[in-house]
């Protein structure tokens, strides 16, 4: 590794992250050891550049903010907490390289990160093998079975289960699904079909789109021919954004309403698509910044105060990264050690956490979050929360995974409904 | 019956889409033999010009039809002066240089403007065909594509500049001997190609998600269209766009977008196996 002597971007990021943390705590709690070698290291692996940096940068900002908060409360076990941040640039070989580095060279106590399922399945087995505790904080298609991973994002069984009956009650029973053509889209579309049928409705058609499709003309014509009561969009990525403009352009927006499992999930769509096009799209996620509880309002304020100029998008992804840090910190305090198994036992013991998103418990069988789920309507770039569902189970992953029976599981199941 | 009309318009729209994204490339690659990997980013710059200037209060149509081609055209001329002029007849070097330019542009736009700039809604609303609704803007795209091809043809065929440009591309030495400043002609031609690309990017802005990486969604189809079309700019672009566009769009109607995408690639593959010089290498080989 001859490159080690050269100052690189990642060294800079690491120094900057550490500097921010150290500055925050040392002024308040000068009593904690300031010896850098003694610090507890937290690894961060989020895409800070590349096509999905709009998702990764907020997650990283919130992770660093959580570290500052933990240090401001006196650190953990009398030691300072420090972030070790790498930018895998949406590049899977960098993901595996940095994951190995975090586990073996930096010897971090815990890692937050991975955004796409591809990146998670690149790094999850590495952390499993090297026994490094890992938090995945992104909504995804479900099915991860690994005792070393805590999965905080929602899965289709949690959100689609709420979204489908809510929108069917509003709009009617005939649904037309349009979905991205890869595993998230395929699996989520299958859940949509199941819940529509369970609620006495019918999926007229499910169309899949490769991620590079930008022209939706033929599909829009076919949807008009099928005359559904609503469209369920499981579209993903910036190529598919054109659908919403093309849909509104012909006047369809006022004819057939849209529900989506993806729109605004990471925040970007809400900024890119003009409000006159996006207003009225109904979504379901585990977190919205508009959740009106004292805890959440205070948290949103604290984020704005910490990042007044570059306020990160507050979505499931960033909010659950903060939850991940707090769950981990709480486990360290409770266990009084950094021992991985001791921490896992605390976290899977059924503790209830009160968070900005609501009440959260880690499901012992799957290590996924049991959490409150919301349905909200988008109006002028703000979500209006319509319904709240308490303590929703990750029912999809529960059908394939039981970590009590098989604690050594190390697998991502493709949940098949067909 | 109504549905048949819808399908017909959508087929024309697919052809128009390919013509729009490929026309500028056809000039730069077809005439000048420069492989511009940054073509997608030229489209993106056109899109960003529209999105940013309309935000400042500029009329949408002025932004699309004037500012986008103007800005990208000028930018193209700067690129030609700084990079491309040293790389004529160095095919591999030009690929590498323009690939670097492509990465640079994506990075620069992300840093300066961010990748979540609010886009513009599609103008003009829609009209009814029987029970169906169709966006009026679709007709604008079809009309614009036809106009662009007609304009390229007219300039090449009937103007002095077109004659000089064609002669310079065919035999720069002889053209120079006759008093033509070939450097100037290359620069202007590259600038026109870039301007057309900027116009296409501007036209696509209201119906696409305008993000720094949007070029990747178009560059593949643009190159496939130009290579399939062969060396004649107008006849090649038109024949390739028609063949690829109608086939892939028909398959999309019949079996869905996954097969439509695959069909486009398959048809291009077969055509290039049978006509390695492109359609106009064998057929219409004397046309423009």
XYZ file of C-alpha atoms in Angstrom:
706
model
C 0.000 0.000 0.000
C 2.321 2.682 -1.217
C -0.535 5.137 -1.466
C -0.830 5.464 2.284
C 1.567 8.361 2.501
C -0.256 10.400 -0.059
C -2.977 12.638 1.356
C -6.120 11.539 -0.424
C -9.708 12.618 -0.429
C -10.662 9.983 2.101
C -7.915 11.015 4.516
C -9.249 14.522 4.274
C -12.809 13.359 4.921
C -11.672 11.351 7.905
C -9.703 14.217 9.397
C -12.558 16.608 8.805
C -15.068 14.260 10.384
C -12.857 13.619 13.367
C -12.161 17.323 13.718
C -15.843 18.181 13.787
C -16.520 15.574 16.454
C -13.549 16.523 18.585
C -14.321 20.219 18.447
C -17.885 19.658 19.526
C -17.098 17.597 22.563
C -13.862 19.027 23.876
C -15.283 22.455 24.487
C -18.124 21.056 26.567
C -16.611 18.057 28.277
C -12.912 18.668 28.660
C -12.837 15.823 31.173
C -13.040 13.076 28.568
C -9.765 11.736 27.357
C -8.759 13.755 24.315
C -6.289 11.130 23.296
C -7.225 10.290 19.735
C -5.896 6.750 19.985
C -8.408 6.061 22.716
C -11.460 7.100 20.664
C -14.242 4.698 19.725
C -14.446 4.600 15.937
C -17.707 4.537 13.963
C -17.455 3.713 10.263
C -19.591 5.530 7.686
C -19.980 4.088 4.170
C -22.414 6.225 2.185
C -22.272 7.316 -1.451
C -20.970 10.890 -1.074
C -20.460 11.338 -4.802
C -21.950 9.739 -7.886
C -25.527 9.246 -9.039
C -27.110 8.780 -5.608
C -25.102 11.260 -3.562
C -28.364 13.103 -2.869
C -29.186 10.116 -0.645
C -25.727 9.490 0.808
C -24.723 13.019 1.778
C -27.713 13.578 4.130
C -27.125 10.169 5.761
C -23.499 11.067 6.365
C -24.375 14.525 7.704
C -26.854 13.046 10.153
C -24.407 10.327 11.233
C -21.802 12.982 12.054
C -24.421 15.034 13.879
C -25.367 12.007 15.973
C -21.707 11.466 16.857
C -21.449 15.081 18.008
C -24.556 14.648 20.143
C -23.196 11.486 21.747
C -19.917 13.249 22.516
C -21.764 16.271 23.882
C -23.439 13.915 26.347
C -20.061 12.718 27.537
C -19.072 10.193 24.910
C -19.351 6.450 25.557
C -17.575 4.517 28.299
C -15.679 7.726 29.071
C -14.236 7.787 25.583
C -14.734 10.063 22.650
C -16.584 8.752 19.573
C -15.076 9.482 16.176
C -16.375 8.997 12.667
C -14.310 7.264 10.000
C -15.900 8.304 6.720
C -15.172 6.876 3.289
C -16.811 7.703 -0.009
C -17.427 4.501 -1.999
C -18.694 6.598 -4.978
C -21.419 4.038 -5.851
C -18.578 1.769 -6.923
C -18.937 -1.786 -5.625
C -15.224 -2.546 -5.630
C -14.618 0.565 -3.509
C -17.441 -0.558 -1.221
C -15.754 -3.903 -0.611
C -12.307 -2.314 -0.274
C -13.450 0.273 2.300
C -15.562 -2.257 4.188
C -12.533 -4.507 4.579
C -10.456 -1.515 5.591
C -13.006 -0.409 8.221
C -13.147 -3.907 9.687
C -9.463 -4.853 9.626
C -7.381 -1.689 9.518
C -9.501 0.919 11.309
C -11.101 -1.756 13.538
C -14.269 0.313 13.953
C -16.821 -0.630 16.623
C -19.790 -0.322 14.294
C -20.569 0.641 10.695
C -23.499 2.649 9.309
C -23.979 2.478 5.588
C -24.811 0.940 2.279
C -27.664 2.476 0.291
C -28.565 0.304 -2.689
C -29.182 -3.388 -2.081
C -26.211 -4.112 -4.322
C -23.915 -2.155 -2.028
C -25.411 -3.765 1.083
C -24.913 -7.262 -0.313
C -21.317 -6.296 -1.126
C -20.431 -5.186 2.400
C -22.789 -7.202 4.630
C -20.919 -10.515 4.171
C -17.616 -8.714 4.809
C -18.802 -7.357 8.155
C -20.319 -10.748 8.972
C -17.025 -12.516 8.291
C -14.910 -10.016 10.214
C -17.424 -9.738 13.075
C -18.009 -6.007 12.760
C -21.443 -4.813 13.850
C -23.384 -3.339 10.914
C -26.461 -1.074 10.581
C -28.361 -0.809 7.265
C -30.707 2.175 7.418
C -32.339 2.264 3.989
C -35.779 1.092 2.911
C -35.372 -1.991 0.723
C -37.153 -5.081 -0.639
C -36.767 -7.197 2.546
C -35.207 -10.606 3.089
C -31.867 -10.004 4.805
C -31.220 -12.651 7.457
C -28.018 -11.899 9.374
C -27.637 -11.537 13.129
C -24.720 -9.159 12.661
C -26.918 -6.631 10.828
C -29.529 -4.334 12.329
C -31.944 -3.315 9.553
C -33.868 -0.142 10.324
C -35.433 0.743 6.955
C -38.982 -0.241 6.068
C -39.758 -3.188 3.794
C -42.702 -3.586 1.362
C -44.786 -5.563 3.853
C -44.618 -2.590 6.207
C -45.384 0.250 3.804
C -47.247 -1.307 0.857
C -49.578 -3.054 3.307
C -50.739 0.392 4.496
C -50.522 2.302 1.233
C -52.688 -0.077 -0.816
C -55.851 -0.132 1.351
C -55.568 3.582 2.104
C -55.457 4.574 -1.557
C -57.974 1.926 -2.661
C -60.480 3.361 -0.175
C -59.909 6.805 -1.612
C -59.839 6.020 -5.290
C -61.167 2.556 -6.139
C -60.253 -1.061 -6.644
C -58.599 -1.211 -10.059
C -54.843 -0.674 -9.904
C -52.239 -0.356 -12.671
C -48.669 -0.959 -11.466
C -45.583 0.474 -13.151
C -42.291 -0.697 -11.688
C -38.538 -0.570 -12.172
C -37.156 -3.739 -13.709
C -34.828 -5.061 -11.009
C -35.237 -6.914 -7.769
C -36.686 -4.068 -5.666
C -39.256 -3.269 -8.373
C -40.152 -6.898 -9.069
C -40.556 -7.823 -5.396
C -42.454 -4.676 -4.457
C -44.791 -5.074 -7.451
C -45.559 -8.613 -6.266
C -46.467 -7.252 -2.802
C -48.667 -4.605 -4.389
C -50.542 -7.353 -6.247
C -50.949 -9.418 -3.077
C -52.311 -6.539 -0.992
C -54.592 -5.273 -3.767
C -56.117 -8.745 -4.058
C -56.375 -9.155 -0.271
C -58.347 -5.918 -0.202
C -60.745 -7.146 -2.868
C -59.228 -5.232 -5.755
C -57.599 -6.118 -9.041
C -54.238 -5.312 -10.612
C -55.095 -4.696 -14.261
C -51.501 -4.884 -15.434
C -47.949 -4.605 -14.153
C -45.434 -3.023 -16.520
C -41.707 -3.178 -15.840
C -39.224 -0.583 -17.071
C -35.457 -0.892 -17.465
C -33.788 1.895 -15.489
C -32.734 3.737 -18.662
C -36.246 4.155 -20.070
C -37.114 7.844 -20.404
C -40.087 7.796 -22.776
C -43.344 6.678 -21.190
C -45.704 7.574 -24.040
C -46.804 4.025 -24.933
C -47.391 3.144 -21.282
C -49.446 6.263 -20.666
C -51.632 5.332 -23.643
C -51.988 1.767 -22.365
C -52.946 2.979 -18.899
C -55.667 5.140 -20.467
C -56.913 2.147 -22.389
C -57.059 0.016 -19.218
C -58.890 2.768 -17.283
C -57.644 1.943 -13.753
C -58.814 3.819 -10.651
C -55.220 4.513 -9.670
C -51.612 4.053 -10.757
C -49.097 2.513 -8.346
C -45.617 3.755 -9.181
C -42.637 1.650 -8.143
C -40.385 3.562 -10.541
C -36.786 4.143 -9.470
C -34.004 6.507 -10.456
C -33.595 9.732 -12.355
C -34.325 8.198 -15.782
C -37.843 7.361 -14.641
C -38.527 10.887 -13.360
C -39.772 11.797 -16.831
C -42.862 9.665 -16.235
C -44.404 12.201 -13.857
C -43.939 15.128 -16.270
C -45.257 13.130 -19.225
C -48.218 11.927 -17.157
C -49.163 15.444 -16.105
C -48.517 16.906 -19.582
C -51.483 15.197 -21.227
C -53.809 16.141 -18.372
C -53.831 12.643 -16.866
C -52.910 14.024 -13.457
C -56.481 15.174 -12.912
C -57.957 11.943 -14.287
C -56.152 9.100 -12.523
C -54.304 9.596 -9.207
C -50.864 8.167 -8.402
C -49.637 6.352 -5.319
C -45.950 5.531 -5.036
C -43.670 3.374 -2.927
C -40.620 5.342 -4.062
C -41.468 8.986 -4.808
C -39.481 11.202 -2.460
C -38.056 8.239 -0.552
C -34.622 9.852 -0.546
C -35.944 13.381 -0.942
C -34.631 14.186 -4.413
C -37.802 13.695 -6.493
C -39.636 16.258 -4.388
C -37.016 18.865 -5.258
C -36.639 17.977 -8.944
C -40.270 17.564 -10.022
C -42.249 20.802 -10.061
C -45.082 20.957 -7.479
C -47.797 21.354 -10.118
C -46.740 17.935 -11.427
C -46.113 16.159 -8.117
C -48.941 17.461 -5.945
C -51.341 14.748 -4.835
C -48.982 11.766 -5.030
C -49.580 9.565 -1.975
C -46.712 7.668 -0.385
C -46.037 5.554 2.685
C -42.786 5.595 4.656
C -41.556 5.106 8.194
C -40.578 8.740 8.584
C -41.710 12.167 7.414
C -40.306 15.442 8.758
C -43.921 16.584 9.202
C -44.614 14.041 11.985
C -46.119 16.348 14.596
C -44.710 15.168 17.909
C -42.618 17.264 20.331
C -39.762 14.783 19.906
C -39.748 15.061 16.117
C -40.249 18.820 16.009
C -37.295 19.249 18.353
C -35.201 16.879 16.255
C -35.987 18.678 12.993
C -35.022 21.953 14.693
C -31.752 20.466 15.914
C -30.891 19.339 12.380
C -31.642 22.810 10.988
C -29.531 24.366 13.735
C -26.598 22.043 13.032
C -26.815 22.448 9.243
C -28.402 25.873 8.696
C -27.142 26.350 5.136
C -27.042 22.820 3.767
C -29.958 21.269 5.638
C -30.064 17.603 4.622
C -33.212 15.975 3.236
C -35.022 14.456 6.204
C -36.302 11.087 5.061
C -36.315 7.508 6.294
C -32.708 7.234 5.176
C -31.289 10.086 7.211
C -33.680 9.806 10.185
C -32.995 6.083 10.577
C -29.238 6.648 10.383
C -29.655 8.851 13.469
C -31.763 6.119 15.099
C -29.059 3.574 14.293
C -26.439 5.666 16.055
C -28.688 6.157 19.096
C -29.642 2.474 19.325
C -25.975 1.527 19.169
C -24.969 4.171 21.745
C -27.719 3.024 24.075
C -26.557 -0.577 23.752
C -22.957 0.419 24.550
C -24.104 2.263 27.662
C -26.358 -0.596 28.754
C -23.811 -3.338 28.123
C -20.953 -1.238 29.455
C -18.698 -2.618 26.755
C -18.051 -2.661 23.013
C -18.254 -6.449 22.805
C -20.260 -7.201 19.667
C -22.296 -10.087 21.058
C -23.095 -8.174 24.237
C -24.402 -5.273 22.156
C -26.451 -7.555 19.914
C -28.043 -9.179 22.945
C -29.051 -5.787 24.348
C -30.499 -4.632 21.018
C -32.508 -7.801 20.351
C -33.843 -7.943 23.916
C -37.035 -6.167 22.861
C -36.163 -2.722 24.175
C -38.546 0.031 23.123
C -36.956 3.182 21.784
C -38.787 6.509 21.523
C -37.590 8.269 18.392
C -38.671 11.162 16.148
C -40.291 8.576 13.855
C -42.248 7.033 16.752
C -41.753 3.885 18.796
C -39.128 1.418 17.521
C -38.308 -2.128 18.616
C -35.816 -4.531 17.051
C -37.509 -7.780 16.040
C -35.540 -10.618 17.614
C -36.224 -13.015 14.738
C -35.173 -10.823 11.860
C -33.216 -7.914 13.371
C -35.512 -5.628 11.377
C -37.326 -2.712 13.010
C -40.899 -2.981 14.220
C -41.978 0.604 13.804
C -44.725 3.145 13.152
C -45.580 3.667 9.495
C -47.296 6.687 7.965
C -49.269 7.459 4.820
C -48.894 10.995 3.465
C -50.032 13.157 0.589
C -47.567 15.475 -1.169
C -48.662 19.126 -1.459
C -46.264 21.884 -2.541
C -43.122 19.972 -1.586
C -44.506 19.174 1.881
C -46.003 15.888 2.968
C -49.367 16.052 4.697
C -49.687 13.021 6.961
C -53.024 11.287 6.486
C -52.804 8.162 8.589
C -50.511 6.552 11.162
C -50.129 2.812 11.738
C -48.554 1.746 15.019
C -45.942 -0.947 15.446
C -45.976 -2.580 12.022
C -44.080 -5.877 11.791
C -41.573 -6.664 9.017
C -43.895 -9.486 7.972
C -42.148 -10.234 4.683
C -38.732 -10.933 6.162
C -40.395 -12.842 9.010
C -41.652 -15.409 6.510
C -38.126 -16.422 5.514
C -35.895 -15.557 8.454
C -35.693 -16.764 12.053
C -32.451 -15.798 13.734
C -33.509 -17.474 16.982
C -33.479 -20.836 15.226
C -30.549 -20.082 12.980
C -28.319 -17.468 14.620
C -25.535 -18.038 12.111
C -27.647 -17.170 9.054
C -25.793 -15.060 6.511
C -28.145 -14.654 3.591
C -30.325 -12.326 1.584
C -33.501 -14.250 0.680
C -35.327 -13.352 -2.504
C -38.858 -13.241 -1.168
C -40.970 -14.843 -3.875
C -44.722 -14.433 -3.866
C -45.388 -16.174 -7.144
C -59.492 3.676 -34.252
C -58.603 6.305 -31.648
C -56.016 3.954 -30.266
C -54.525 3.469 -33.733
C -54.068 7.226 -34.027
C -52.432 7.319 -30.598
C -50.051 4.552 -31.631
C -49.203 6.412 -34.836
C -48.394 9.609 -32.932
C -46.305 7.649 -30.427
C -44.378 5.998 -33.256
C -43.643 9.408 -34.777
C -42.648 10.641 -31.351
C -40.184 7.746 -30.928
C -38.631 8.561 -34.306
C -38.527 12.254 -33.407
C -36.875 11.446 -30.074
C -34.061 9.598 -31.812
C -33.681 12.321 -34.454
C -33.403 14.975 -31.737
C -30.764 13.262 -29.639
C -28.808 12.019 -32.670
C -28.813 15.050 -35.028
C -26.022 16.957 -33.314
C -23.975 13.805 -32.968
C -24.520 12.964 -36.633
C -22.858 16.247 -37.562
C -19.983 15.900 -35.106
C -19.385 12.187 -35.642
C -20.825 11.678 -39.114
C -19.144 14.668 -40.735
C -16.090 15.234 -38.604
C -15.329 11.686 -37.392
C -14.920 12.898 -33.835
C -16.378 10.535 -31.261
C -17.840 12.886 -28.691
C -18.461 10.806 -25.578
C -19.563 14.008 -23.852
C -22.564 14.211 -26.225
C -24.932 13.215 -23.409
C -23.519 15.978 -21.235
C -24.087 18.520 -24.031
C -27.747 17.449 -23.870
C -27.626 17.852 -20.088
C -26.194 21.372 -20.410
C -29.081 22.262 -22.736
C -31.519 20.916 -20.131
C -29.842 22.791 -17.300
C -29.842 26.013 -19.322
C -33.624 25.753 -19.646
C -34.249 24.788 -16.037
C -32.011 27.499 -14.573
C -32.988 30.361 -16.857
C -36.739 29.757 -16.526
C -36.216 29.869 -12.778
C -34.771 33.365 -13.283
C -37.958 34.359 -15.062
C -37.001 33.800 -18.706
C -39.867 32.653 -20.945
C -39.752 28.856 -21.358
C -39.811 28.962 -25.158
C -37.022 31.532 -25.319
C -35.005 29.306 -22.999
C -35.587 26.185 -25.088
C -35.328 27.600 -28.598
C -32.742 30.364 -28.129
C -30.744 30.134 -24.936
C -30.128 26.369 -24.823
C -28.684 26.100 -28.374
C -26.845 29.407 -28.000
C -25.151 28.480 -24.739
C -24.247 24.922 -25.715
C -23.133 26.087 -29.166
C -20.736 28.622 -27.680
C -19.597 26.041 -25.168
C -19.004 23.614 -28.061
C -16.832 26.155 -29.855
C -14.761 26.655 -26.697
C -14.381 22.883 -26.360
C -13.344 22.615 -30.008
C -10.694 25.334 -29.585
C -9.325 23.959 -26.310
C -9.521 20.192 -26.838
C -10.975 18.833 -30.059
C -8.873 20.778 -32.596
C -5.777 18.885 -31.491
C -7.467 15.524 -31.855
C -8.767 15.393 -35.445
C -7.899 12.029 -37.007
C -6.901 10.701 -33.578
C -9.987 8.606 -32.895
C -8.896 6.885 -29.679
C -7.431 10.054 -28.193
C -10.645 11.923 -28.869
C -12.646 9.187 -27.121
C -10.436 9.477 -24.056
C -10.479 13.274 -24.018
C -14.238 13.603 -24.444
C -14.832 10.888 -21.855
C -12.805 12.976 -19.437
C -14.825 16.013 -20.476
C -18.020 14.081 -19.797
C -16.943 13.216 -16.238
C -15.744 16.771 -15.681
C -19.071 18.244 -16.799
C -21.136 15.917 -14.598
C -18.913 16.761 -11.637
C -18.816 20.494 -12.314
C -22.590 20.834 -12.723
C -23.144 18.793 -9.540
C -20.757 20.986 -7.560
C -22.033 24.297 -8.907
C -25.798 23.718 -9.152
C -26.361 20.552 -7.140
C -28.170 17.538 -8.509
C -31.639 18.392 -7.289
C -32.576 21.484 -9.247
C -36.324 21.916 -9.619
C -37.392 21.074 -13.170
C -40.042 22.657 -15.360
C -43.489 21.200 -15.973
C -44.403 20.311 -19.551
C -46.101 23.298 -21.224
C -49.180 23.434 -23.491
C -51.387 20.907 -21.682
C -53.113 18.152 -23.618
C -55.778 17.407 -26.182
C -58.314 14.612 -26.552
C -58.403 11.907 -29.186
C -61.644 10.096 -28.481
C -61.285 8.708 -24.964
C -57.555 9.313 -24.859
C -55.540 12.265 -23.740
C -52.314 13.225 -25.383
C -49.753 15.865 -24.463
C -49.605 18.670 -27.025
C -45.885 18.872 -26.370
C -45.499 15.519 -28.136
C -46.457 17.281 -31.375
C -43.899 20.009 -30.646
C -41.178 17.335 -30.436
C -42.235 15.750 -33.722
C -42.419 19.136 -35.439
C -39.038 20.216 -34.044
C -37.357 17.025 -35.238
C -38.745 17.472 -38.749
C -37.665 21.100 -38.793
C -34.138 20.288 -37.618
C -33.634 17.699 -40.362
C -35.058 20.046 -42.975
C -32.785 22.847 -41.804
C -29.660 20.667 -41.880
C -30.572 19.539 -45.398
C -31.221 23.070 -46.611
C -27.975 24.419 -45.181
C -25.846 21.618 -46.598
C -27.565 21.561 -49.966
C -28.351 25.162 -50.778
C -25.946 27.442 -48.927
C -22.363 28.365 -49.635
C -21.382 27.446 -46.082
C -22.899 23.986 -46.600
C -20.920 23.481 -49.772
C -17.677 24.598 -48.112
C -18.343 22.427 -45.059
C -18.990 19.346 -47.181
C -15.911 19.920 -49.303
C -13.754 20.474 -46.209
C -14.929 17.199 -44.684
C -14.284 15.314 -47.938
C -10.884 16.747 -48.754
C -9.511 19.376 -46.399
C -6.251 19.745 -48.362
C -7.988 20.570 -51.614
C -10.424 22.886 -49.863
C -7.555 24.777 -48.300
C -5.820 25.027 -51.676
C -8.950 26.754 -52.917
C -8.715 29.327 -50.139
C -10.935 27.800 -47.468
C -9.856 28.284 -43.868
C -10.489 24.693 -42.815
C -9.840 25.388 -39.117
C -12.654 27.893 -39.103
C -14.968 25.454 -40.902
C -14.233 22.685 -38.401
C -14.842 25.037 -35.502
C -18.140 26.294 -36.909
C -19.331 22.777 -37.750
C -18.559 21.524 -34.263
C -20.332 24.544 -32.819
C -23.438 23.879 -34.922
C -23.462 20.235 -33.861
C -23.189 21.304 -30.223
C -25.934 23.907 -30.646
C -28.314 21.306 -32.110
C -27.519 19.041 -29.172
C -28.220 21.890 -26.780
C -31.545 22.515 -28.525
C -32.422 18.832 -28.144
C -31.496 18.952 -24.454
C -33.662 22.018 -24.036
C -36.603 20.335 -25.777
C -36.226 17.257 -23.571
C -36.006 19.269 -20.332
C -39.776 19.527 -19.740
C -40.347 15.782 -20.220
C -37.288 14.340 -18.491
C -35.729 14.537 -15.065
C -32.998 17.154 -15.444
C -30.073 15.901 -13.358
C -26.299 16.036 -13.987
C -26.208 12.361 -14.967
C -29.134 12.488 -17.422
C -26.783 12.178 -20.403
C -26.195 8.482 -19.766
C -29.819 7.727 -20.612
C -29.468 9.157 -24.108
C -25.907 8.651 -25.264
C -26.283 4.953 -26.074
C -29.291 5.455 -28.308
C -27.707 8.500 -29.942
C -24.591 6.577 -30.954
C -26.573 3.522 -32.068
C -28.715 5.753 -34.288
C -25.757 7.560 -35.840
C -23.691 4.422 -36.429
C -26.674 2.565 -37.856
C -27.473 5.510 -40.096
C -24.039 5.725 -41.642
C -22.231 8.687 -43.108
C -25.084 10.655 -44.694
C -26.301 13.080 -42.054
C -29.906 13.701 -43.006
C -30.740 10.463 -44.822
C -28.805 8.380 -42.296
C -30.317 9.944 -39.198
C -33.789 9.822 -40.674
C -33.622 6.244 -41.935
C -32.010 4.877 -38.766
C -34.344 6.786 -36.458
C -37.361 5.616 -38.422
C -36.335 1.995 -38.469
C -35.144 1.777 -34.847
C -37.809 4.071 -33.432
C -40.847 2.461 -35.037
C -39.657 -1.091 -34.358
C -38.762 -0.586 -30.716
C -41.865 1.491 -30.040
C -44.131 -1.105 -31.707
C -42.562 -3.839 -29.596
C -43.029 -1.636 -26.527
C -46.742 -1.349 -27.323
C -47.058 -5.078 -27.909
C -44.857 -6.564 -25.181
C -43.686 -3.801 -22.850
C -40.658 -1.569 -22.513
C -38.187 -4.307 -21.577
C -38.632 -5.946 -24.984
C -38.800 -2.565 -26.720
C -35.339 -1.735 -25.380
C -34.017 -5.126 -26.421
C -35.565 -4.861 -29.884
C -33.773 -1.590 -30.589
C -30.422 -3.183 -29.805
C -31.211 -6.331 -31.739
C -32.271 -4.449 -34.869
C -29.149 -2.282 -34.707
C -27.025 -5.410 -34.344
C -28.564 -7.123 -37.362
C -28.410 -3.982 -39.484
C -24.742 -3.456 -38.725
C -23.987 -7.086 -39.520
C -25.647 -6.721 -42.911
C -24.611 -3.102 -43.573
C -21.346 -2.499 -41.687
C -21.059 1.026 -43.113
C -24.522 1.882 -41.843
C -27.731 2.143 -43.834
C -26.450 4.982 -46.006
C -23.200 3.150 -46.690
C -25.155 0.930 -49.098
C -28.533 2.538 -49.694
C -29.001 6.287 -50.383
C -25.207 6.417 -50.453
C -25.115 9.575 -52.535
C -27.585 11.513 -50.429
C -26.803 14.048 -47.739
